[in-house]
mmCIF file of C-alpha atoms in Angstrom:
data_model
loop_
_atom_site.group_PDB
_atom_site.id
_atom_site.type_symbol
_atom_site.label_atom_id
_atom_site.label_comp_id
_atom_site.label_asym_id
_atom_site.label_seq_id
_atom_site.Cartn_x
_atom_site.Cartn_y
_atom_site.Cartn_z
ATOM 1 C CA MET O 1 6.845 16.289 -21.619
ATOM 2 C CA GLN O 2 10.528 15.791 -22.378
ATOM 3 C CA LEU O 3 12.204 12.673 -23.725
ATOM 4 C CA PHE O 4 15.391 11.283 -22.181
ATOM 5 C CA LYS O 5 17.525 8.756 -24.074
ATOM 6 C CA HIS O 6 20.202 7.085 -22.063
ATOM 7 C CA GLU O 7 23.690 6.295 -23.232
ATOM 8 C CA ASP O 8 24.494 2.870 -24.646
ATOM 9 C CA LEU O 9 24.395 0.860 -21.428
ATOM 10 C CA ASP O 10 24.630 -2.854 -20.866
ATOM 11 C CA GLU O 11 21.208 -4.342 -20.163
ATOM 12 C CA ASP O 12 22.596 -6.134 -17.094
ATOM 13 C CA ILE O 13 23.666 -2.792 -15.616
ATOM 14 C CA LEU O 14 20.161 -1.383 -16.003
ATOM 15 C CA THR O 15 18.543 -4.521 -14.614
ATOM 16 C CA ASP O 16 20.858 -4.490 -11.587
ATOM 17 C CA LEU O 17 20.053 -0.823 -11.086
ATOM 18 C CA LEU O 18 16.323 -1.468 -11.056
ATOM 19 C CA GLU O 19 16.732 -4.406 -8.667
ATOM 20 C CA GLU O 20 18.665 -2.237 -6.228
ATOM 21 C CA ILE O 21 16.076 0.539 -6.465
ATOM 22 C CA ASN O 22 13.301 -1.989 -5.748
ATOM 23 C CA GLU O 23 15.194 -3.315 -2.722
ATOM 24 C CA LEU O 24 15.844 0.178 -1.402
ATOM 25 C CA TYR O 25 12.202 1.117 -1.986
ATOM 26 C CA GLU O 26 10.968 -1.844 0.057
ATOM 27 C CA ALA O 27 13.497 -1.145 2.808
ATOM 28 C CA SER O 28 12.521 2.526 2.851
ATOM 29 C CA GLU O 29 8.815 1.710 3.064
ATOM 30 C CA GLN O 30 9.497 -0.388 6.164
ATOM 31 C CA VAL O 31 11.633 2.395 7.661
ATOM 32 C CA LEU O 32 8.863 4.927 7.041
ATOM 33 C CA ILE O 33 6.329 2.706 8.805
ATOM 34 C CA GLU O 34 8.659 2.433 11.793
ATOM 35 C CA LEU O 35 9.172 6.199 11.751
ATOM 36 C CA GLU O 36 5.417 6.619 12.196
ATOM 37 C CA LEU O 37 5.918 4.961 15.584
ATOM 38 C CA LYS O 38 9.345 6.383 16.401
ATOM 39 C CA PRO O 39 9.612 9.699 14.503
ATOM 40 C CA ASP O 40 12.673 10.779 16.484
ATOM 41 C CA ASP O 41 14.696 7.580 15.943
ATOM 42 C CA ASN O 42 17.940 8.850 14.473
ATOM 43 C CA GLU O 43 19.066 5.464 13.158
ATOM 44 C CA LEU O 44 15.864 5.146 11.125
ATOM 45 C CA GLN O 45 16.314 8.687 9.857
ATOM 46 C CA ARG O 46 19.898 7.969 8.797
ATOM 47 C CA SER O 47 18.813 4.731 7.087
ATOM 48 C CA LEU O 48 16.258 6.621 4.995
ATOM 49 C CA PHE O 49 18.852 9.233 4.068
ATOM 50 C CA ARG O 50 21.319 6.531 2.994
ATOM 51 C CA SER O 51 18.733 4.877 0.732
ATOM 52 C CA VAL O 52 17.987 8.087 -1.170
ATOM 53 C CA HIS O 53 21.694 8.955 -1.285
ATOM 54 C CA THR O 54 22.500 5.519 -2.743
ATOM 55 C CA ILE O 55 19.814 5.786 -5.401
ATOM 56 C CA LYS O 56 21.043 9.248 -6.382
ATOM 57 C CA GLY O 57 24.601 7.957 -6.645
ATOM 58 C CA ASP O 58 23.571 4.972 -8.765
ATOM 59 C CA LEU O 59 21.640 7.186 -11.187
ATOM 60 C CA GLY O 60 24.598 9.557 -11.381
ATOM 61 C CA LEU O 61 26.877 6.700 -12.427
ATOM 62 C CA VAL O 62 24.675 5.964 -15.450
ATOM 63 C CA ASN O 63 24.041 9.677 -16.170
ATOM 64 C CA PHE O 64 20.281 9.598 -15.630
ATOM 65 C CA SER O 65 20.524 13.360 -15.201
ATOM 66 C CA PRO O 66 16.816 14.424 -15.158
ATOM 67 C CA LEU O 67 16.295 12.716 -11.808
ATOM 68 C CA ILE O 68 19.424 13.951 -10.031
ATOM 69 C CA PRO O 69 18.153 17.396 -8.875
ATOM 70 C CA LEU O 70 14.934 15.821 -7.554
ATOM 71 C CA LEU O 71 16.854 13.251 -5.529
ATOM 72 C CA GLN O 72 19.430 15.818 -4.418
ATOM 73 C CA TYR O 73 16.846 18.070 -2.804
ATOM 74 C CA GLY O 74 15.024 15.057 -1.403
ATOM 75 C CA GLU O 75 18.331 14.052 0.131
ATOM 76 C CA ASP O 76 18.847 17.581 1.499
ATOM 77 C CA LEU O 77 15.443 17.373 3.174
ATOM 78 C CA LEU O 78 16.360 14.068 4.815
ATOM 79 C CA ASP O 79 19.714 15.537 5.826
ATOM 80 C CA TYR O 80 17.825 18.179 7.821
ATOM 81 C CA LEU O 81 15.823 15.344 9.358
ATOM 82 C CA ARG O 82 18.777 13.183 10.413
ATOM 83 C CA LYS O 83 20.523 16.236 11.910
ATOM 84 C CA GLY O 84 17.482 16.999 14.041
ATOM 85 C CA GLN O 85 16.831 20.315 12.277
ATOM 86 C CA ILE O 86 13.304 19.396 11.134
ATOM 87 C CA LYS O 87 10.659 16.915 12.335
ATOM 88 C CA TYR O 88 9.378 13.817 10.576
ATOM 89 C CA THR O 89 5.737 13.889 9.416
ATOM 90 C CA SER O 90 3.475 11.526 7.458
ATOM 91 C CA ASN O 91 3.500 13.907 4.496
ATOM 92 C CA MET O 92 7.280 13.494 4.360
ATOM 93 C CA SER O 93 6.699 9.746 4.073
ATOM 94 C CA ASP O 94 4.332 10.222 1.125
ATOM 95 C CA LEU O 95 6.759 12.579 -0.594
ATOM 96 C CA VAL O 96 9.727 10.203 -0.333
ATOM 97 C CA LEU O 97 7.744 7.227 -1.644
ATOM 98 C CA LEU O 98 6.249 9.218 -4.522
ATOM 99 C CA ILE O 99 9.709 10.377 -5.580
ATOM 100 C CA MET O 100 10.908 6.775 -5.501
ATOM 101 C CA ASP O 101 7.874 5.770 -7.578
ATOM 102 C CA ARG O 102 8.917 8.262 -10.262
ATOM 103 C CA VAL O 103 12.455 6.914 -10.205
ATOM 104 C CA LYS O 104 11.260 3.309 -10.630
ATOM 105 C CA VAL O 105 8.989 4.191 -13.559
ATOM 106 C CA PHE O 106 11.769 6.187 -15.225
ATOM 107 C CA VAL O 107 14.320 3.375 -14.939
ATOM 108 C CA GLN O 108 11.807 0.720 -16.038
ATOM 109 C CA SER O 109 11.006 2.744 -19.140
ATOM 110 C CA CYS O 110 14.718 3.070 -19.975
ATOM 111 C CA ILE O 111 15.158 -0.697 -19.624
ATOM 112 C CA GLN O 112 12.169 -1.488 -21.816
ATOM 113 C CA SER O 113 12.578 1.074 -24.601
ATOM 114 C CA GLY O 114 15.927 2.818 -24.154
ATOM 115 C CA GLN O 115 14.213 6.087 -23.302
ATOM 116 C CA ALA O 116 11.845 7.682 -20.800
ATOM 117 C CA GLU O 117 9.397 10.568 -20.818
ATOM 118 C CA TYR O 118 9.467 12.999 -17.908
ATOM 119 C CA ASP O 119 7.910 16.325 -16.989
ATOM 120 C CA ALA O 120 10.775 18.764 -16.527
ATOM 121 C CA ASP O 121 8.433 21.567 -15.450
ATOM 122 C CA LEU O 122 6.849 19.372 -12.775
ATOM 123 C CA PHE O 123 10.271 18.315 -11.501
ATOM 124 C CA ALA O 124 11.393 21.942 -11.381
ATOM 125 C CA ARG O 125 8.268 22.987 -9.456
ATOM 126 C CA LEU O 126 8.801 20.138 -7.018
ATOM 127 C CA VAL O 127 12.440 21.082 -6.444
ATOM 128 C CA GLU O 128 11.450 24.697 -5.747
ATOM 129 C CA GLN O 129 8.772 23.511 -3.307
ATOM 130 C CA ILE O 130 11.194 21.257 -1.414
ATOM 131 C CA LYS O 131 13.747 24.099 -1.251
ATOM 132 C CA ARG O 132 11.179 26.162 0.651
ATOM 133 C CA ILE O 133 11.352 23.681 3.564
ATOM 134 C CA THR O 134 14.105 24.871 5.899
ATOM 135 C CA PRO O 135 14.892 24.588 9.619
ATOM 136 C CA ASP O 136 13.760 28.213 9.995
ATOM 137 C CA ASN O 137 10.089 27.727 9.074
ATOM 138 C CA GLN O 138 8.992 24.726 11.143
ATOM 139 C CA ASP O 139 5.409 25.977 11.441
ATOM 140 C CA LYS O 140 4.984 25.804 7.651
ATOM 141 C CA HIS O 141 6.516 22.357 7.076
ATOM 142 C CA GLU O 142 3.313 20.298 7.060
ATOM 143 C CA ARG O 143 1.661 22.527 4.477
ATOM 144 C CA LEU O 144 4.804 22.803 2.350
ATOM 145 C CA LEU O 145 5.295 19.031 2.402
ATOM 146 C CA GLY O 146 1.625 18.470 1.616
ATOM 147 C CA GLU O 147 1.801 20.843 -1.331
ATOM 148 C CA ALA O 148 4.933 19.035 -2.571
ATOM 149 C CA VAL O 149 3.036 15.731 -2.425
ATOM 150 C CA LEU O 150 0.186 17.238 -4.433
ATOM 151 C CA ILE O 151 2.582 18.335 -7.169
ATOM 152 C CA LEU O 152 3.461 14.679 -7.741
ATOM 153 C CA ASP O 153 -0.052 13.322 -7.229
ATOM 154 C CA PRO O 154 -2.908 15.870 -7.073
ATOM 155 C CA THR O 155 -5.427 13.140 -6.166
ATOM 156 C CA ILE O 156 -3.933 12.265 -2.781
ATOM 157 C CA ASP O 157 -6.060 13.178 0.222
ATOM 158 C CA ILE O 158 -3.473 14.740 2.538
ATOM 159 C CA GLY O 159 -5.939 16.387 4.884
ATOM 160 C CA LEU O 160 -4.804 19.980 4.347
ATOM 161 C CA GLU O 161 -7.292 22.671 5.241
ATOM 162 C CA PRO O 162 -7.785 25.175 2.421
ATOM 163 C CA GLU O 163 -6.060 28.529 2.901
ATOM 164 C CA SER O 164 -8.973 30.455 1.396
ATOM 165 C CA ASN O 165 -12.665 29.991 0.699
ATOM 166 C CA ASP O 166 -11.902 29.815 -3.009
ATOM 167 C CA GLU O 167 -10.307 26.383 -2.725
ATOM 168 C CA GLN O 168 -12.120 23.086 -3.062
ATOM 169 C CA PRO O 169 -13.467 21.809 0.300
ATOM 170 C CA ALA O 170 -11.438 18.906 1.711
ATOM 171 C CA GLU O 171 -14.448 16.577 1.781
ATOM 172 C CA ASP O 172 -14.945 16.986 -1.990
ATOM 173 C CA ALA O 173 -11.304 16.288 -2.843
ATOM 174 C CA PRO O 174 -10.587 13.140 -4.846
ATOM 175 C CA VAL O 175 -8.850 10.340 -2.981
ATOM 176 C CA SER O 176 -5.905 8.168 -3.940
ATOM 177 C CA ILE O 177 -4.517 4.860 -2.776
ATOM 178 C CA ALA O 178 -2.225 5.306 0.217
ATOM 179 C CA THR O 179 1.474 4.545 0.289
ATOM 180 C CA THR O 180 1.068 2.272 3.342
ATOM 181 C CA GLY O 181 -1.794 0.334 4.894
ATOM 182 C CA ILE O 182 -1.606 2.300 8.165
ATOM 183 C CA PRO O 183 -4.267 5.051 8.302
ATOM 184 C CA LYS O 184 -2.961 8.507 9.140
ATOM 185 C CA SER O 185 -5.870 8.962 11.555
ATOM 186 C CA ALA O 186 -4.567 6.168 13.810
ATOM 187 C CA THR O 187 -3.434 7.175 17.284
ATOM 188 C CA GLU O 188 0.056 6.281 18.449
ATOM 189 C CA GLN O 189 -1.201 3.203 20.312
ATOM 190 C CA GLU O 190 -3.312 2.115 17.330
ATOM 191 C CA ARG O 191 -0.290 2.445 15.034
ATOM 192 C CA ILE O 192 1.740 0.321 17.436
ATOM 193 C CA ASP O 193 -0.933 -2.398 17.272
ATOM 194 C CA ILE O 194 -1.283 -2.233 13.474
ATOM 195 C CA VAL O 195 2.479 -2.474 12.963
ATOM 196 C CA PHE O 196 2.549 -5.406 15.405
ATOM 197 C CA PHE O 197 -0.201 -7.211 13.454
ATOM 198 C CA ARG O 198 1.533 -6.406 10.156
ATOM 199 C CA GLU O 199 4.835 -7.794 11.413
ATOM 200 C CA LEU O 200 3.050 -10.827 12.877
ATOM 201 C CA MET O 201 1.675 -11.654 9.440
ATOM 202 C CA LYS O 202 4.992 -11.399 7.596
ATOM 203 C CA PRO O 203 6.320 -14.879 8.489
ATOM 204 C CA ILE O 204 2.837 -16.297 7.905
ATOM 205 C CA GLU O 205 2.717 -14.774 4.421
ATOM 206 C CA LYS O 206 6.194 -16.132 3.704
ATOM 207 C CA ARG O 207 5.069 -19.620 4.684
ATOM 208 C CA SER O 208 3.382 -19.857 1.306
ATOM 209 C CA MET O 209 4.863 -18.745 -2.004
ATOM 210 C CA TYR O 210 1.442 -17.330 -2.938
ATOM 211 C CA TRP O 211 0.775 -14.940 -0.072
ATOM 212 C CA GLU O 212 3.629 -12.498 0.356
ATOM 213 C CA GLY O 213 2.470 -8.898 0.356
ATOM 214 C CA ARG O 214 -1.265 -9.708 0.552
ATOM 215 C CA GLY O 215 -1.865 -7.812 3.786
ATOM 216 C CA ASP O 216 -0.342 -4.591 2.512
ATOM 217 C CA ARG O 217 -2.069 -4.811 -0.859
ATOM 218 C CA ILE O 218 -5.507 -5.434 0.609
ATOM 219 C CA ALA O 219 -5.147 -2.895 3.431
ATOM 220 C CA LYS O 220 -4.150 -0.102 1.042
ATOM 221 C CA LEU O 221 -6.915 -0.906 -1.429
ATOM 222 C CA ALA O 222 -9.509 -1.218 1.351
ATOM 223 C CA GLY O 223 -8.606 2.197 2.730
ATOM 224 C CA TYR O 224 -8.946 3.667 -0.750
ATOM 225 C CA ILE O 225 -12.325 2.098 -1.560
ATOM 226 C CA ASN O 226 -13.650 3.029 1.900
ATOM 227 C CA LYS O 227 -12.851 6.685 1.177
ATOM 228 C CA ILE O 228 -14.510 6.433 -2.228
ATOM 229 C CA ALA O 229 -17.687 5.355 -0.388
ATOM 230 C CA GLY O 230 -17.474 8.239 2.109
ATOM 231 C CA SER O 231 -15.622 6.328 4.882
ATOM 232 C CA PRO O 232 -18.601 4.506 6.473
ATOM 233 C CA ILE O 233 -16.176 1.951 7.979
ATOM 234 C CA ASN O 234 -13.763 2.890 10.756
ATOM 235 C CA GLU O 235 -10.528 2.940 8.748
ATOM 236 C CA VAL O 236 -8.338 1.816 11.645
ATOM 237 C CA GLN O 237 -10.531 -1.208 12.417
ATOM 238 C CA LEU O 238 -10.618 -1.994 8.702
ATOM 239 C CA ALA O 239 -6.813 -1.901 8.449
ATOM 240 C CA VAL O 240 -6.437 -4.365 11.337
ATOM 241 C CA ALA O 241 -8.982 -6.710 9.758
ATOM 242 C CA CYS O 242 -7.168 -6.591 6.408
ATOM 243 C CA TYR O 243 -3.884 -7.572 7.999
ATOM 244 C CA MET O 244 -5.319 -10.239 10.295
ATOM 245 C CA HIS O 245 -8.098 -11.893 8.264
ATOM 246 C CA ASP O 246 -5.895 -14.800 7.127
ATOM 247 C CA PHE O 247 -3.893 -15.274 10.329
ATOM 248 C CA GLY O 248 -5.533 -18.673 10.817
ATOM 249 C CA MET O 249 -3.889 -19.914 7.615
ATOM 250 C CA ALA O 250 -0.711 -20.291 9.692
ATOM 251 C CA PHE O 251 -2.240 -23.432 11.191
ATOM 252 C CA MET O 252 -3.053 -25.125 7.894
ATOM 253 C CA PRO O 253 -0.854 -28.031 6.723
ATOM 254 C CA ILE O 254 1.375 -26.823 3.899
ATOM 255 C CA GLU O 255 0.368 -29.807 1.760
ATOM 256 C CA VAL O 256 -3.221 -28.572 1.941
ATOM 257 C CA LEU O 257 -2.271 -24.960 1.235
ATOM 258 C CA HIS O 258 -0.300 -25.967 -1.840
ATOM 259 C CA LYS O 259 -2.531 -28.782 -3.071
ATOM 260 C CA GLN O 260 -3.081 -28.473 -6.823
ATOM 261 C CA ASP O 261 -6.036 -30.871 -7.054
ATOM 262 C CA ASN O 262 -9.502 -30.194 -5.658
ATOM 263 C CA LEU O 263 -9.652 -30.260 -1.879
ATOM 264 C CA GLU O 264 -11.427 -33.162 -0.235
ATOM 265 C CA GLU O 265 -14.334 -32.254 2.045
ATOM 266 C CA VAL O 266 -12.288 -32.667 5.228
ATOM 267 C CA GLU O 267 -9.546 -30.474 3.772
ATOM 268 C CA PHE O 268 -12.042 -27.853 2.637
ATOM 269 C CA ASN O 269 -13.591 -27.726 6.121
ATOM 270 C CA LEU O 270 -10.124 -27.389 7.614
ATOM 271 C CA MET O 271 -9.403 -24.417 5.346
ATOM 272 C CA ARG O 272 -12.706 -22.819 6.335
ATOM 273 C CA SER O 273 -11.706 -23.031 9.995
ATOM 274 C CA HIS O 274 -9.061 -20.336 9.442
ATOM 275 C CA VAL O 275 -11.813 -17.738 9.943
ATOM 276 C CA TYR O 276 -12.372 -18.832 13.556
ATOM 277 C CA LYS O 277 -8.650 -18.989 14.263
ATOM 278 C CA SER O 278 -8.107 -15.514 12.852
ATOM 279 C CA ALA O 279 -11.030 -14.000 14.768
ATOM 280 C CA ARG O 280 -10.053 -15.631 18.053
ATOM 281 C CA LEU O 281 -6.716 -13.865 18.080
ATOM 282 C CA LEU O 282 -8.622 -10.576 18.366
ATOM 283 C CA GLU O 283 -11.267 -11.956 20.748
ATOM 284 C CA ASN O 284 -9.629 -10.734 23.950
ATOM 285 C CA LEU O 285 -8.664 -7.327 22.543
ATOM 286 C CA SER O 286 -11.852 -5.338 23.063
ATOM 287 C CA GLN O 287 -10.459 -2.298 21.222
ATOM 288 C CA TRP O 288 -10.412 -4.386 18.027
ATOM 289 C CA ASN O 289 -13.912 -5.850 18.338
ATOM 290 C CA GLU O 290 -15.094 -4.318 15.046
ATOM 291 C CA ALA O 291 -12.033 -5.722 13.270
ATOM 292 C CA ARG O 292 -12.837 -9.146 14.758
ATOM 293 C CA LYS O 293 -16.371 -9.005 13.311
ATOM 294 C CA ILE O 294 -14.994 -8.098 9.894
ATOM 295 C CA VAL O 295 -12.562 -11.010 10.038
ATOM 296 C CA MET O 296 -15.276 -13.413 11.194
ATOM 297 C CA GLN O 297 -17.660 -12.482 8.369
ATOM 298 C CA HIS O 298 -15.391 -11.832 5.386
ATOM 299 C CA HIS O 299 -16.277 -15.181 3.763
ATOM 300 C CA GLU O 300 -20.022 -14.739 4.215
ATOM 301 C CA ARG O 301 -22.178 -13.957 1.161
ATOM 302 C CA ILE O 302 -25.131 -11.627 0.935
ATOM 303 C CA ASP O 303 -27.432 -14.498 -0.113
ATOM 304 C CA GLY O 304 -26.443 -16.542 2.958
ATOM 305 C CA SER O 305 -24.407 -19.158 1.064
ATOM 306 C CA GLY O 306 -21.073 -18.197 2.624
ATOM 307 C CA TYR O 307 -19.312 -19.402 5.765
ATOM 308 C CA PRO O 308 -18.825 -19.926 8.676
ATOM 309 C CA LEU O 309 -22.355 -19.036 9.831
ATOM 310 C CA GLY O 310 -24.262 -18.514 6.590
ATOM 311 C CA VAL O 311 -25.484 -15.041 7.556
ATOM 312 C CA LYS O 312 -27.138 -12.800 4.942
ATOM 313 C CA GLU O 313 -26.453 -9.209 3.919
ATOM 314 C CA ALA O 314 -28.591 -7.602 6.635
ATOM 315 C CA ASP O 315 -26.528 -9.307 9.342
ATOM 316 C CA MET O 316 -23.098 -8.630 7.799
ATOM 317 C CA CYS O 317 -21.000 -5.680 8.926
ATOM 318 C CA GLU O 318 -19.942 -3.179 6.266
ATOM 319 C CA GLY O 319 -16.252 -3.989 6.632
ATOM 320 C CA ALA O 320 -16.859 -7.668 5.877
ATOM 321 C CA LYS O 321 -18.854 -6.775 2.752
ATOM 322 C CA LEU O 322 -15.892 -4.744 1.452
ATOM 323 C CA LEU O 323 -13.186 -7.208 2.501
ATOM 324 C CA ALA O 324 -15.050 -10.061 0.784
ATOM 325 C CA ILE O 325 -14.669 -8.252 -2.549
ATOM 326 C CA LEU O 326 -11.042 -7.268 -2.074
ATOM 327 C CA ASP O 327 -9.963 -10.686 -0.781
ATOM 328 C CA THR O 328 -11.423 -12.239 -3.938
ATOM 329 C CA PHE O 329 -9.849 -9.582 -6.155
ATOM 330 C CA ASP O 330 -6.400 -10.186 -4.698
ATOM 331 C CA ALA O 331 -6.816 -13.959 -5.006
ATOM 332 C CA ILE O 332 -7.635 -13.885 -8.723
ATOM 333 C CA THR O 333 -4.954 -11.334 -9.617
ATOM 334 C CA HIS O 334 -2.153 -13.393 -8.057
ATOM 335 C CA ALA O 335 -0.882 -16.933 -8.481
ATOM 336 C CA ARG O 336 -2.433 -19.804 -6.522
ATOM 337 C CA ALA O 337 -1.566 -23.465 -6.063
ATOM 338 C CA HIS O 338 -4.722 -24.950 -7.563
ATOM 339 C CA GLN O 339 -4.033 -26.111 -11.102
ATOM 340 C CA GLY O 340 -7.394 -24.771 -12.301
ATOM 341 C CA HIS O 341 -6.607 -21.258 -11.083
ATOM 342 C CA GLN O 342 -5.793 -18.756 -13.800
ATOM 343 C CA GLN O 343 -4.131 -15.522 -12.685
ATOM 344 C CA ARG O 344 -5.963 -12.586 -14.292
ATOM 345 C CA PRO O 345 -4.814 -9.057 -15.141
ATOM 346 C CA LYS O 346 -6.488 -6.461 -12.930
ATOM 347 C CA LYS O 347 -8.925 -5.199 -15.574
ATOM 348 C CA LYS O 348 -10.105 -8.726 -16.365
ATOM 349 C CA ALA O 349 -10.356 -9.455 -12.648
ATOM 350 C CA VAL O 350 -12.691 -6.485 -12.171
ATOM 351 C CA ILE O 351 -14.885 -7.767 -15.009
ATOM 352 C CA GLU O 352 -14.938 -11.274 -13.534
ATOM 353 C CA ILE O 353 -15.825 -10.061 -10.054
ATOM 354 C CA ASN O 354 -18.757 -8.131 -11.507
ATOM 355 C CA ARG O 355 -19.845 -11.282 -13.333
ATOM 356 C CA ILE O 356 -19.980 -13.337 -10.110
ATOM 357 C CA ALA O 357 -21.201 -10.534 -7.835
ATOM 358 C CA GLN O 358 -24.901 -11.463 -7.900
ATOM 359 C CA GLY O 359 -25.767 -13.042 -4.547
ATOM 360 C CA GLN O 360 -22.162 -12.936 -3.389
ATOM 361 C CA PHE O 361 -21.162 -9.285 -3.008
ATOM 362 C CA CYS O 362 -22.951 -6.174 -1.767
ATOM 363 C CA LYS O 363 -24.166 -3.878 -4.589
ATOM 364 C CA LYS O 364 -23.211 -0.695 -2.740
ATOM 365 C CA TRP O 365 -19.641 -1.863 -2.199
ATOM 366 C CA MET O 366 -19.387 -3.206 -5.740
ATOM 367 C CA GLN O 367 -20.252 0.273 -6.986
ATOM 368 C CA ALA O 368 -17.524 1.832 -4.827
ATOM 369 C CA PHE O 369 -15.073 -0.878 -5.915
ATOM 370 C CA ASN O 370 -15.841 -0.287 -9.602
ATOM 371 C CA THR O 371 -15.486 3.479 -9.208
ATOM 372 C CA GLY O 372 -12.157 3.135 -7.445
ATOM 373 C CA MET O 373 -10.707 0.540 -9.788
ATOM 374 C CA ALA O 374 -11.750 2.553 -12.844
ATOM 375 C CA ALA O 375 -9.779 5.503 -11.467
ATOM 376 C CA LEU O 376 -6.725 3.396 -10.568
ATOM 377 C CA LEU O 377 -6.589 1.433 -13.807
ATOM 378 C CA THR O 378 -6.912 4.486 -16.051
ATOM 379 C CA LYS O 379 -4.538 6.634 -14.017
#
């Protein structure tokens, strides 16, 4: 590892830089999701190029030199894309977001300590890999992009078939949390539906100061834990359920949502009704029937003490058993209105969930959750 120490820069300059990078990251993530649906949309392609170009320019102004070659060749790749010389793929999406992740961590470290560690050899290998992607070798792009992704994060399951029998079989490869909540296995029509549901939830999440980003966080974590367990749940149905499980909260009075004191019985029953409202939205869409069941049961408990129907473990679908854990995990790791709620760090939240798991959560899914969180929190 190498150590970079930046020049004497005003703290406000660095803070503004990080804020802009965060904004561009969020904008780029949305663009990449839209590109999954419209991979040939030139305006989206140009927007992604501009974001990376802007970040590279900002880092050049403050002489954060270790990152410039990485961003330059990332920009060159996107230049091919916007000129129609290469095709967009999901692996390109992962690569762009992983590069931006490295940039964010680097800048954050400089803000906090005045210096940042980086792996010059890794960056050099990545640059050489990206340089191999040209308009003249279209048939090799998916593998080259996948291999570039693995340089940055060897744990990501990118679905590449091994080139020889000496390599590790794909099914034994470790998995990593995805960069978006949309499964790569989704068909074009399924992606259209998932993006629609995701966009539908955005104004609902913004209705409360405590919800924004919940759908994405839970969908990504659910996909990851499902893979840890061997993917027994249809990942596309699971993604829809993660985005739509709290849709019914849109119909709750804001004074109830933000009430700091204990809810009265009538208010508590009103809050419980969100499960029916959420499930009914999917009721007439037969292709999302499994997602509807997950949504309907995600507040049930394995001992039968949950709601709305009080069913026990044997009658719960697997997706609901997983979502019940992750919905609770997200709730206790983020702020809530109730004055008795204490936001916990992720490691403490995992410990607390294990403490309350008896009778509430499925043992099999708790084991997968613990395995996955141990990997993520020690990464």
